[in-house]
Coordinates of C-alpha atoms in Angstrom, one line a residue:
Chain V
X268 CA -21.1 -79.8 -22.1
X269 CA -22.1 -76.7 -24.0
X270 CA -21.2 -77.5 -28.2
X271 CA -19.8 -74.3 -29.3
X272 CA -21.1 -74.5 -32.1
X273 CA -24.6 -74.7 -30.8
X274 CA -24.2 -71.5 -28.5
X275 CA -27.1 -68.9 -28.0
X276 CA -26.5 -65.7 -29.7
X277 CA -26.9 -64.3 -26.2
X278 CA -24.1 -66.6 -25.1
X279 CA -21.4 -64.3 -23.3
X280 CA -17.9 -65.4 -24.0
X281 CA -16.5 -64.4 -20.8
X282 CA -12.6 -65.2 -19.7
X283 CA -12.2 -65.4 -16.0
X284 CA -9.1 -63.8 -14.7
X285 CA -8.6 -65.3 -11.0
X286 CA -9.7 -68.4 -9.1
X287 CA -10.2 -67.4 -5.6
X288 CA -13.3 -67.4 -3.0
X289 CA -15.3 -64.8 -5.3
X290 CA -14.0 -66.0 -8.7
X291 CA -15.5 -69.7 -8.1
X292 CA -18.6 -68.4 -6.6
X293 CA -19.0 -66.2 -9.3
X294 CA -17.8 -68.9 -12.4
X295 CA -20.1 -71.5 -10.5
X296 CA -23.4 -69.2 -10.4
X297 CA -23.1 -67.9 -14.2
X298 CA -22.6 -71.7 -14.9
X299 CA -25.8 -72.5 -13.5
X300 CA -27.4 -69.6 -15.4
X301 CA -26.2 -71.1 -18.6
X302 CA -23.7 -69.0 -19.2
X303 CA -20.1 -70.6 -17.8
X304 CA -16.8 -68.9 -18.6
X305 CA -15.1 -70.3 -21.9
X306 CA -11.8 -69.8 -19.8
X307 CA -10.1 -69.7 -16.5
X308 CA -6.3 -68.3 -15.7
X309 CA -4.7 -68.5 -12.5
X310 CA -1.3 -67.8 -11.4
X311 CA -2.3 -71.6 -9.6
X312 CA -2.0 -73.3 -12.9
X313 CA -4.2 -76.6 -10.5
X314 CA -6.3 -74.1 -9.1
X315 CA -7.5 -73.3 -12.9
X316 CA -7.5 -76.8 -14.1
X317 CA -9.8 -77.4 -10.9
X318 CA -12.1 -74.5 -11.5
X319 CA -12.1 -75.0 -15.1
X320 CA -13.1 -78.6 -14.3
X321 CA -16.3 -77.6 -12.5
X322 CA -17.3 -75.5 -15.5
X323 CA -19.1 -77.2 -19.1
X324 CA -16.8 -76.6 -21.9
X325 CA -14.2 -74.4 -20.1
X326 CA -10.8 -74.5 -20.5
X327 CA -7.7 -73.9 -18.0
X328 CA -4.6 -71.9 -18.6
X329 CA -1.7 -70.1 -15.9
X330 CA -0.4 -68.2 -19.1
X331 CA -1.8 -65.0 -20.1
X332 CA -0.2 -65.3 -23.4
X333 CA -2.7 -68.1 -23.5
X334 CA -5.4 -66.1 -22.9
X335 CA -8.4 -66.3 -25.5
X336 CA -8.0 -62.8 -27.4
X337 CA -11.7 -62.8 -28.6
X338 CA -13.9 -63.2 -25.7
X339 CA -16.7 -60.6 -25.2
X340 CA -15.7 -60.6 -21.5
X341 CA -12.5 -60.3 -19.0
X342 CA -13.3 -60.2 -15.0
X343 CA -10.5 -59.4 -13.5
X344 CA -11.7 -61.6 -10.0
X345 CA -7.7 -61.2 -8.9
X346 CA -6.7 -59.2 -5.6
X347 CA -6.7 -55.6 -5.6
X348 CA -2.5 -55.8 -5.5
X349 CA -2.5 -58.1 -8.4
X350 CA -4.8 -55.9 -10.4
X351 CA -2.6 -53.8 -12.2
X352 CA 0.3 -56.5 -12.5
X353 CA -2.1 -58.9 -14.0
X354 CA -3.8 -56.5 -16.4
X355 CA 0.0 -54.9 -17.3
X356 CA 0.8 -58.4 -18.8
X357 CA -2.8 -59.3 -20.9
X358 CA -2.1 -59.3 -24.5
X359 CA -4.3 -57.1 -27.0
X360 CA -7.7 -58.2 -27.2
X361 CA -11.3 -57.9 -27.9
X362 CA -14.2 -57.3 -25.3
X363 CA -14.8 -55.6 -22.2
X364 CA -11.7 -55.6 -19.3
X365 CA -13.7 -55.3 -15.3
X366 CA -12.6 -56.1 -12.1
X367 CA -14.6 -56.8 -9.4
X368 CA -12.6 -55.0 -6.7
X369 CA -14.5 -52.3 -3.9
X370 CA -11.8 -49.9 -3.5
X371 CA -10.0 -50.1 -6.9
X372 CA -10.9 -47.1 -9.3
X373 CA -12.3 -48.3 -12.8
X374 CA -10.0 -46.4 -14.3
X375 CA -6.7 -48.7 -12.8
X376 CA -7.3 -50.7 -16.1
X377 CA -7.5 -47.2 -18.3
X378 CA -3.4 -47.5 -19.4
X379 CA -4.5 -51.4 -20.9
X380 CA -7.8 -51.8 -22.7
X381 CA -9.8 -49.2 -24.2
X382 CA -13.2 -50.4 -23.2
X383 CA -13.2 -51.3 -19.3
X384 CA -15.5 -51.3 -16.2
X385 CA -16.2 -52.7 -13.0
X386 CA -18.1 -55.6 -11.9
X387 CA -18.6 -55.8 -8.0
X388 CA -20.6 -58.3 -6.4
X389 CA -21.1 -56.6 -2.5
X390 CA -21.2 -59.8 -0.4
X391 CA -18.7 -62.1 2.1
X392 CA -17.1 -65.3 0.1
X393 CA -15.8 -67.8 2.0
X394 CA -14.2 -70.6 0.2
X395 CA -17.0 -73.6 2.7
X396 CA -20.2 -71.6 2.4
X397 CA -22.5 -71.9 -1.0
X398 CA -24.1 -68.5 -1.6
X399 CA -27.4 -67.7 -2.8
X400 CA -25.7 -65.3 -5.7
X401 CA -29.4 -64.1 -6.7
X402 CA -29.8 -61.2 -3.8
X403 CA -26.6 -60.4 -3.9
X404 CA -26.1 -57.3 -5.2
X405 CA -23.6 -56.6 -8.6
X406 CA -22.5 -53.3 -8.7
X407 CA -22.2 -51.8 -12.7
X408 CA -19.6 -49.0 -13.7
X409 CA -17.9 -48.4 -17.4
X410 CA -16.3 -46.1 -19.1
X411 CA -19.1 -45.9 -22.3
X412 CA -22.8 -46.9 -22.3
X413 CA -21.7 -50.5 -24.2
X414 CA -19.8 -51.4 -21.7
X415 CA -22.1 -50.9 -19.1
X416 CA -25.0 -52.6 -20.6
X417 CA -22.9 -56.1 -21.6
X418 CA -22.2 -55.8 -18.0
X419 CA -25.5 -55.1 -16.7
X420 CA -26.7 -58.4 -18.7
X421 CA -24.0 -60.6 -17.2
X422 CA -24.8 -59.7 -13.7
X423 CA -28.8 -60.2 -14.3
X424 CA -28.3 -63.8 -15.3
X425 CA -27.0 -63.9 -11.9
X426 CA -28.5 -61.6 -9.8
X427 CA -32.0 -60.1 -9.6
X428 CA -30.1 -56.9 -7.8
X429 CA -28.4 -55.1 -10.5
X430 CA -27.2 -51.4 -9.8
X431 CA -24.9 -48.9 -11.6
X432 CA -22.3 -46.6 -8.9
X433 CA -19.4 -44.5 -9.7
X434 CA -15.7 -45.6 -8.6
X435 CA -16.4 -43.3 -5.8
X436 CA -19.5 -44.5 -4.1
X437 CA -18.0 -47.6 -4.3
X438 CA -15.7 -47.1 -2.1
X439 CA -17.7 -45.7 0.1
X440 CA -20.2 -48.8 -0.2
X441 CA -16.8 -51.0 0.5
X442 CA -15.8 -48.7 3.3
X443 CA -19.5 -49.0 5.0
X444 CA -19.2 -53.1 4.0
X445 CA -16.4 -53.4 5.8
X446 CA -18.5 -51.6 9.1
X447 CA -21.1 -53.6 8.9
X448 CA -19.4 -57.1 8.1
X449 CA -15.9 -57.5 8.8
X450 CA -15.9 -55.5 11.8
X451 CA -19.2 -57.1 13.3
X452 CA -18.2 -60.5 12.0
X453 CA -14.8 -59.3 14.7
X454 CA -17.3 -58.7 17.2
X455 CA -18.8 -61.8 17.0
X456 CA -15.4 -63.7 17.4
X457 CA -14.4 -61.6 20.4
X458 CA -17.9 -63.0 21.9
X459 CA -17.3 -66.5 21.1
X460 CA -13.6 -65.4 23.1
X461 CA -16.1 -64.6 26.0
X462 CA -17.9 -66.9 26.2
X463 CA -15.2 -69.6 26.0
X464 CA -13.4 -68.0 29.2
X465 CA -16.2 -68.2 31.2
X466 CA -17.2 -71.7 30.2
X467 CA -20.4 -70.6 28.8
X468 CA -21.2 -72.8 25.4
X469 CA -20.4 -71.9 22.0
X470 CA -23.5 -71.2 20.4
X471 CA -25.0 -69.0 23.8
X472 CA -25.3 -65.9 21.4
X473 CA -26.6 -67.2 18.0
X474 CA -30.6 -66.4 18.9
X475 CA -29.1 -62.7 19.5
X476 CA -26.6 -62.6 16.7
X477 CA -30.0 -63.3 14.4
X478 CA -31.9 -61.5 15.6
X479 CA -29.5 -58.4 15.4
X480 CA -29.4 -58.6 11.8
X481 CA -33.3 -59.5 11.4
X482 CA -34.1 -56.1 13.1
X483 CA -32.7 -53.5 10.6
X484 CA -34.0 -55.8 7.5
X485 CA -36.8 -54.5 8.6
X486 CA -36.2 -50.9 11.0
X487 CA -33.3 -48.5 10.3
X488 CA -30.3 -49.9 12.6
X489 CA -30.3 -46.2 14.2
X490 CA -34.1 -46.9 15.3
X491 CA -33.3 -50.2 16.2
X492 CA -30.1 -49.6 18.9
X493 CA -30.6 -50.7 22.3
X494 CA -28.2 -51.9 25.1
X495 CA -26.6 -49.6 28.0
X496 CA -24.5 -47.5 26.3
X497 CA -27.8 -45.9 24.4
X498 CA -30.0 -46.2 27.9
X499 CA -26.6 -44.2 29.1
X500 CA -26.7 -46.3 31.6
X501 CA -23.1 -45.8 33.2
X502 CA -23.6 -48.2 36.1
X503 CA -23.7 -51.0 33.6
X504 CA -20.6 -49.1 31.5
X505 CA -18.7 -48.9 34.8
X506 CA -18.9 -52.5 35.5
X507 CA -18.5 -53.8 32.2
X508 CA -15.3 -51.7 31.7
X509 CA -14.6 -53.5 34.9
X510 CA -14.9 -56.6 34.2
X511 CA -12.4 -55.8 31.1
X512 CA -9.8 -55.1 33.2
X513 CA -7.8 -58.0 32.5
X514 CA -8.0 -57.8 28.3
X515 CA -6.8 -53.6 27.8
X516 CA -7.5 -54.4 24.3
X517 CA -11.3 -55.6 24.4
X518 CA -11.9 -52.7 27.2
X519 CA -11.0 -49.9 24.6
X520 CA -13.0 -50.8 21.7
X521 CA -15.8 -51.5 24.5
X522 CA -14.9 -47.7 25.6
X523 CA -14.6 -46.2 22.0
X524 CA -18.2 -47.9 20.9
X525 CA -20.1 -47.3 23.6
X526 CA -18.9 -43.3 23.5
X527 CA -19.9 -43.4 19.9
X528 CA -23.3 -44.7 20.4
X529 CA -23.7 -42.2 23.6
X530 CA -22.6 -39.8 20.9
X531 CA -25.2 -40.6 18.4
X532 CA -28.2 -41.0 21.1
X533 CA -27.3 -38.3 24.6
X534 CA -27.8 -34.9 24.6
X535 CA -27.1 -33.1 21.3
X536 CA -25.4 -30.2 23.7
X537 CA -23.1 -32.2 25.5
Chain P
X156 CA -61.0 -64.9 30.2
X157 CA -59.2 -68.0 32.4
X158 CA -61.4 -68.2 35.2
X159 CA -59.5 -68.5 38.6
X160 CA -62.0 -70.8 40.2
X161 CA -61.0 -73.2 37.3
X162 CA -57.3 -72.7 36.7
X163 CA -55.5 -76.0 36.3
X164 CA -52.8 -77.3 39.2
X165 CA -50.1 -76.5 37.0
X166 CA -50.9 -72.6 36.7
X167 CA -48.2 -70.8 38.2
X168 CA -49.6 -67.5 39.7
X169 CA -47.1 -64.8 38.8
X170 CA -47.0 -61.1 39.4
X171 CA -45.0 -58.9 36.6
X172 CA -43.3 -56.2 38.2
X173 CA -42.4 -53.5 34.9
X174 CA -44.2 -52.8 31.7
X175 CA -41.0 -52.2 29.6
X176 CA -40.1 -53.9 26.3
X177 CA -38.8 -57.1 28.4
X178 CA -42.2 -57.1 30.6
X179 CA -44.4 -56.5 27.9
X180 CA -42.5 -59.1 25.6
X181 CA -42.5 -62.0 28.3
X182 CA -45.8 -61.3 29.7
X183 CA -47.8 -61.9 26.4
X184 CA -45.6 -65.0 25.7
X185 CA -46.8 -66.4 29.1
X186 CA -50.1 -65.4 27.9
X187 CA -49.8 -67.3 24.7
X188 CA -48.6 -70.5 27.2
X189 CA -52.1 -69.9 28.7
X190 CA -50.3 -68.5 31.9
X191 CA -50.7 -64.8 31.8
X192 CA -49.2 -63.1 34.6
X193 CA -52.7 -62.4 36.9
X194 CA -51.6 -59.0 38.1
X195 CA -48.7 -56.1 36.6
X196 CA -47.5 -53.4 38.9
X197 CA -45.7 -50.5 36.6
X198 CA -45.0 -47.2 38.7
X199 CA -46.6 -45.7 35.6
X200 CA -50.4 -46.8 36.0
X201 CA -51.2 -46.0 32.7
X202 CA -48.6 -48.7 31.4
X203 CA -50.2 -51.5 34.0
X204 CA -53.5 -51.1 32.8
X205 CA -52.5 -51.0 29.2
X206 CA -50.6 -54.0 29.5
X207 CA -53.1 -55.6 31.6
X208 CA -55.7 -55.3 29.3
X209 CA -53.8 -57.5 27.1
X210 CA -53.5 -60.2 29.4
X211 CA -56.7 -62.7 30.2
X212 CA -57.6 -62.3 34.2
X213 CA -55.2 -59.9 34.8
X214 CA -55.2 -56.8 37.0
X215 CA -53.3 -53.8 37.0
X216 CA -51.9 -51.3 40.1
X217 CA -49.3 -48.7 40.4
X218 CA -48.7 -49.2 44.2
X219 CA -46.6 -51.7 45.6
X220 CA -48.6 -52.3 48.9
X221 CA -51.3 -53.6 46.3
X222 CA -49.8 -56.2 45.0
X223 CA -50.7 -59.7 45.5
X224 CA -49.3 -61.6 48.7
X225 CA -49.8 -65.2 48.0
X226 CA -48.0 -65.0 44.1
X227 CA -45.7 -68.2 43.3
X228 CA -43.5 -66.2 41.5
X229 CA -42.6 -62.1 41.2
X230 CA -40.8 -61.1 38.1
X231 CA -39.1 -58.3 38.2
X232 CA -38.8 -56.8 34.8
X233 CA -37.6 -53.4 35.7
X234 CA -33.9 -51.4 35.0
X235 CA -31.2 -52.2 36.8
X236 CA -30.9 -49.0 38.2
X237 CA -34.6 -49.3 39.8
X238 CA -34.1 -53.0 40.9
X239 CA -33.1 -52.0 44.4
X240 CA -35.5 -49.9 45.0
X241 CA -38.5 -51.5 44.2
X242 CA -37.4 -54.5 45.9
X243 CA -37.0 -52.5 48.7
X244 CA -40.5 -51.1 48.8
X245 CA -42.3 -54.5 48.2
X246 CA -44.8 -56.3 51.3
X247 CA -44.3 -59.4 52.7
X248 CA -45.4 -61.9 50.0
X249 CA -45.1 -65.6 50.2
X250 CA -43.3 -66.9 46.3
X251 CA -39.7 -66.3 44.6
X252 CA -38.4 -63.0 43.7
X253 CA -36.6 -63.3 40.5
X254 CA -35.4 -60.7 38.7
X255 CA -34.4 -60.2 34.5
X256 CA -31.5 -58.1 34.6
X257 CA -28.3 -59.6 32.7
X258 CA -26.2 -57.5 34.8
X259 CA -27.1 -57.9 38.4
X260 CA -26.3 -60.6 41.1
X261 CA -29.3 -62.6 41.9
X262 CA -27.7 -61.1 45.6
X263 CA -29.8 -57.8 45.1
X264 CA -32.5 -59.6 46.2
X265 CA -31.3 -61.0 49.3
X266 CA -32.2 -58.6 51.6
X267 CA -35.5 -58.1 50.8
X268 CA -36.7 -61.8 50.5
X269 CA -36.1 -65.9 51.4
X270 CA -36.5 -67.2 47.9
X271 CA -34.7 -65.1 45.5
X272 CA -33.9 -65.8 41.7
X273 CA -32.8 -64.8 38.2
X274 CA -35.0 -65.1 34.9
X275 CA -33.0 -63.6 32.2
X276 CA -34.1 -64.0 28.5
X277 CA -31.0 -63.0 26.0
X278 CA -32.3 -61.3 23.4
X279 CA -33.0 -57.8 22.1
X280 CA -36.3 -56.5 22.6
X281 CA -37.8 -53.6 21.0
X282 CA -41.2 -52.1 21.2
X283 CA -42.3 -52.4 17.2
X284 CA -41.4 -55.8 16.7
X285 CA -42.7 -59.0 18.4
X286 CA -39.6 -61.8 18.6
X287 CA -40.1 -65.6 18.3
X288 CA -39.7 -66.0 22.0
X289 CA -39.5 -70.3 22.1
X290 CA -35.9 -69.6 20.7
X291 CA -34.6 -67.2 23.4
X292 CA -32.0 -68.3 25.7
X293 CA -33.6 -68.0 29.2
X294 CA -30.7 -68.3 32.1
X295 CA -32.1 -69.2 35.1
X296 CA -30.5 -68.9 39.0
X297 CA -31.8 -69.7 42.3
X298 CA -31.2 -69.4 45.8
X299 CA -32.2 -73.2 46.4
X300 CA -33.4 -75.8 44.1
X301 CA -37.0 -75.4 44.3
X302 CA -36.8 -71.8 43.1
X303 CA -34.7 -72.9 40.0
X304 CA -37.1 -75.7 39.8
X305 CA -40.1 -73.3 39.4
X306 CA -38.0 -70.7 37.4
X307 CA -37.1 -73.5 35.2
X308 CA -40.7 -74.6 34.9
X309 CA -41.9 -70.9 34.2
X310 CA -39.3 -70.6 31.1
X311 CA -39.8 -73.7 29.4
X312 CA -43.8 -72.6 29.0
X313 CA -41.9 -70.0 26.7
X314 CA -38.8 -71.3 25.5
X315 CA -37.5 -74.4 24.4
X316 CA -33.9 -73.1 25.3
X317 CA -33.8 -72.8 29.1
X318 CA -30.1 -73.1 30.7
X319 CA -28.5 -72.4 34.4
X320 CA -25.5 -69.8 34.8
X321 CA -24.2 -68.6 38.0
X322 CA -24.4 -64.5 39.2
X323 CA -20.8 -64.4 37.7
X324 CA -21.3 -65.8 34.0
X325 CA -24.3 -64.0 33.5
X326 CA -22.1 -60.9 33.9
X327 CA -20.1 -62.1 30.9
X328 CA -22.5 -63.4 28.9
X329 CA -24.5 -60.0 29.5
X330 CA -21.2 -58.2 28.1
X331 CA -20.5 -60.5 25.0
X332 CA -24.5 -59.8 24.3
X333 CA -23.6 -56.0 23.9
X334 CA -20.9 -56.7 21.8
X335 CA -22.3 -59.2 19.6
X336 CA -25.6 -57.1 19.9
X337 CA -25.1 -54.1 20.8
X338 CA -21.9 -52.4 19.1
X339 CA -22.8 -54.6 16.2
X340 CA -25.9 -52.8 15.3
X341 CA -24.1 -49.4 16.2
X342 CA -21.7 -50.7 13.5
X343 CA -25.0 -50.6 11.5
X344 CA -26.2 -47.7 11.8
X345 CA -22.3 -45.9 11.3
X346 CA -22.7 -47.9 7.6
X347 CA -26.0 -46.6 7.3
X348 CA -24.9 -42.8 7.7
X349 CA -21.6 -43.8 5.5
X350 CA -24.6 -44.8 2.5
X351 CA -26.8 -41.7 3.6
X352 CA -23.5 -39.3 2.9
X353 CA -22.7 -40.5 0.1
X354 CA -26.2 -40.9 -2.5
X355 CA -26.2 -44.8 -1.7
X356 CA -29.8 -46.8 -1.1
X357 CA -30.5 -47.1 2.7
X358 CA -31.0 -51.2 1.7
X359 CA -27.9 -51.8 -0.1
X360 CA -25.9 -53.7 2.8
X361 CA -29.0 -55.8 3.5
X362 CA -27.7 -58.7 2.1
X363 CA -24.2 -58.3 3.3
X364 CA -26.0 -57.9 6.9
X365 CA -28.2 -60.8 6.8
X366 CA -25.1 -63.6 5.4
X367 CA -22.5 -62.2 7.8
X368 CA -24.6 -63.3 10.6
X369 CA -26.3 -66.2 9.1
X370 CA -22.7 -67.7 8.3
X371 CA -22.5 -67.8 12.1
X372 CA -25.0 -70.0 12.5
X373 CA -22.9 -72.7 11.1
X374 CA -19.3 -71.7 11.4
X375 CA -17.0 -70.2 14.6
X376 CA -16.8 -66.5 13.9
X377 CA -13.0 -66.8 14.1
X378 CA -13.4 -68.7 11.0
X379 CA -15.7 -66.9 9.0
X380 CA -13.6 -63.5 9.3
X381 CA -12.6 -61.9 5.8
X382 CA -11.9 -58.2 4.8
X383 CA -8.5 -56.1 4.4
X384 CA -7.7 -56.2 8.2
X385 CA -7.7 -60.1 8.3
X386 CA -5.5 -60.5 4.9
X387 CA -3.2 -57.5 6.0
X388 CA -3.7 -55.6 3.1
X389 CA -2.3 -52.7 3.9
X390 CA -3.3 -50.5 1.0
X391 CA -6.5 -51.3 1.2
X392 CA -6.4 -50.4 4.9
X393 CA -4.6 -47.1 4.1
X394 CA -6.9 -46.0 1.7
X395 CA -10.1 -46.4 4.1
X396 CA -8.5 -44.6 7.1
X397 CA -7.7 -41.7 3.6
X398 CA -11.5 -41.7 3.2
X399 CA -12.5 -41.0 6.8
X400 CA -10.5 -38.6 7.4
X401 CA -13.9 -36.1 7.8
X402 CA -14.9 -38.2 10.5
X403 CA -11.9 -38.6 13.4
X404 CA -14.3 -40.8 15.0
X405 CA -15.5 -43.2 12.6
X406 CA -11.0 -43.4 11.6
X407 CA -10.4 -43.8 15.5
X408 CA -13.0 -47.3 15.4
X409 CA -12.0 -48.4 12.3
X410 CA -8.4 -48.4 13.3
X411 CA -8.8 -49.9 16.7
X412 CA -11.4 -53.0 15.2
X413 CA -8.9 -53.3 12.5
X414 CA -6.0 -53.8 14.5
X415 CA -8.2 -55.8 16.6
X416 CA -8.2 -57.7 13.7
X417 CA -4.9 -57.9 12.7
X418 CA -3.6 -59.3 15.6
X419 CA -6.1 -62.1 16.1
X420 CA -4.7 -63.3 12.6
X421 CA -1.7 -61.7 11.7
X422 CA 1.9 -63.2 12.5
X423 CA 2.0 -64.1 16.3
X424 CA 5.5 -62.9 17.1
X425 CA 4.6 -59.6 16.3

């Protein structure tokens, strides 16, 4: 238990707004840097007791009248729908309001607080899988210099990857996230679909899947494409559309990525 | 140098037919396995001897009526598109025939030879970067036991993952490889230009890369989705096909993978 009385002058007093996948992540890795929230709301009055429980010295509350008003810190770690609903109802306090949402402007929490910011960690949460919070990486915006550095310090106990973006190229870095993670993450699940029909076992594609993703840690992924559709090999399209016959669905986003890598590699005049 | 009075009973004498990123790849595996291929035919001669020269013992032609006639096994690590016709061109030998193409019925061999086969290692190969080849799926097929027997033997100097799969589920596997491989990295290299366009660091999805697909390592795909399409948030969703409205084709594959999405998840009377 941290003794509040005893606390570091660096100690940040931060007030965690939310209790989901990337709020618990996030609570759990600042604890282990020292620094654990002082408090947790939820709308899930358990959920914060259980949270709150996991955390030295932290207390729980559903109540945002409840709220601590003199914390140096709010994260807003709610979804991006509850964002504005949430902050609407905070009462006045001290400190620094930020959310942690990709594709929610900083300035959504301008008509509540004066000094407010952003706080985005750019990685996948799931609520079974421990990450290692150090490389991920915390993007920074706020709407004055202060604000920016308290945030900037917060993320560094956490995270040796500390950036700063605007509202705008984060949603473009969300946008690109969502590319390279949700919709190859799909991709993945369609193969394990595959591979299940034809009675081929489970874990067939994990050397490949790891592989993949080793490649461009290391090459650009545009240097790194291969397969038939780059080759433009359109025997091997032909049949593969083929053997898509029976699953329409699967056939066109076979048909719309392979004509956008064929795009990207053929003949610049065609 | 091995010297051929004194190779050991086990050496299998093997001719590689190619000198492509697959040939190239396998052949200096085998080599490490202290069972280089003794001869490589390329049709480019340059490319033989090159590869050659890596390989202890080995000799190099560009003409097919110089290859080796008493071989226990000829790979052939050439495209698909060639396959036929170099078959077709090939002397009398004694030894199996077994081509590498994920694609093609081991019956594209028939005609041409008695013992035909299929060696196919799943993985992505690229000319800059060496892979750890003992953790490659090989999928072997043979016309009669003894020529899976020897394939078999052949691939576990290599691999410690060797596995049989008819003509018919390689074919699948071969097309969940290029999605799970294939479209994924093009999914890369889309978020690469989306960072490029907009002032972002080329490296700043690295980690978001590397945990999506390490996450699959341990849990089903369909488990580990997240992102707007799988929790329906529709703003979210709105607001990214808003952003790419520049690019019609980047919208089109985003709203197809998304939907994709939505209905592996979403409500299933919809």
């Amino acid at each position: 238990m941290i003794d509040p009385v005893g606390l570091p002058d660096t100690f940040v007093r931060i007030v965690l707004v939310g209790s989901g996948n990337l709020a618990t992540q996030t609570a759990l890795a600042l604890s282990e840097a020292a620094n654990p929230p002082v408090q947790v709301w939820s709308r899930n009055a358990e959920h914060a007791e259980r949270l709150a429980s996991m955390l030295p010295g932290a207390t729980a509350t559903d109540r945002t009248e409840e709220l601590l008003c003199d914390a140096d810190l709010y994260l807003l770690a709610v979804s991006d729908h509850a964002l504005e609903s949430v902050a609407a109802t905070f009462p006045p306090t001290s400190g620094i309001w930020a959310h942690t949402a990709g594709s929610m402007p900083m300035d959504t929490l301008r008509p509540y607080h004066a000094q407010i910011g952003v706080f985005y960690p750019l990685q996948t949460f799931s609520r079974e899988r421990r990450v290692d919070y150090s490389s991920i990486p915390i993007y920074i915006e706020g709407n004055d210099e202060s604000v920016v550095r308290l945030l900037e310090s917060v993320a560094r106990l956490i995270s040796r990857n500390v950036l700063r973006c605007t509202s705008e190229q984060r949603l473009y870095l969300h946008l690109a996230a969502v590319f390279a993670c949700n919709f190859t993450n799909h991709l993945y699940a369609l193969s394990e679909q595959m591979l299940a029909a034809h009675s081929l076992p489970p874990r067939s594609l994990a050397p490949l899947i790891a592989e993949t993703a080793a490649k461009v840690q290391e090459m650009s992924a545009t240097e790194a494409q291969t397969g038939p559709a780059k080759r433009d090999d359109t025997n091997t399209l032909q049949k593969h559309l083929g053997l898509l016959n029976p699953y329409p669905d699967w056939q066109e986003i076979y048909r719309i990525l392979s004509d956008s890598i064929r795009k990207m590699y053929g003949p610049k005049e065609q």
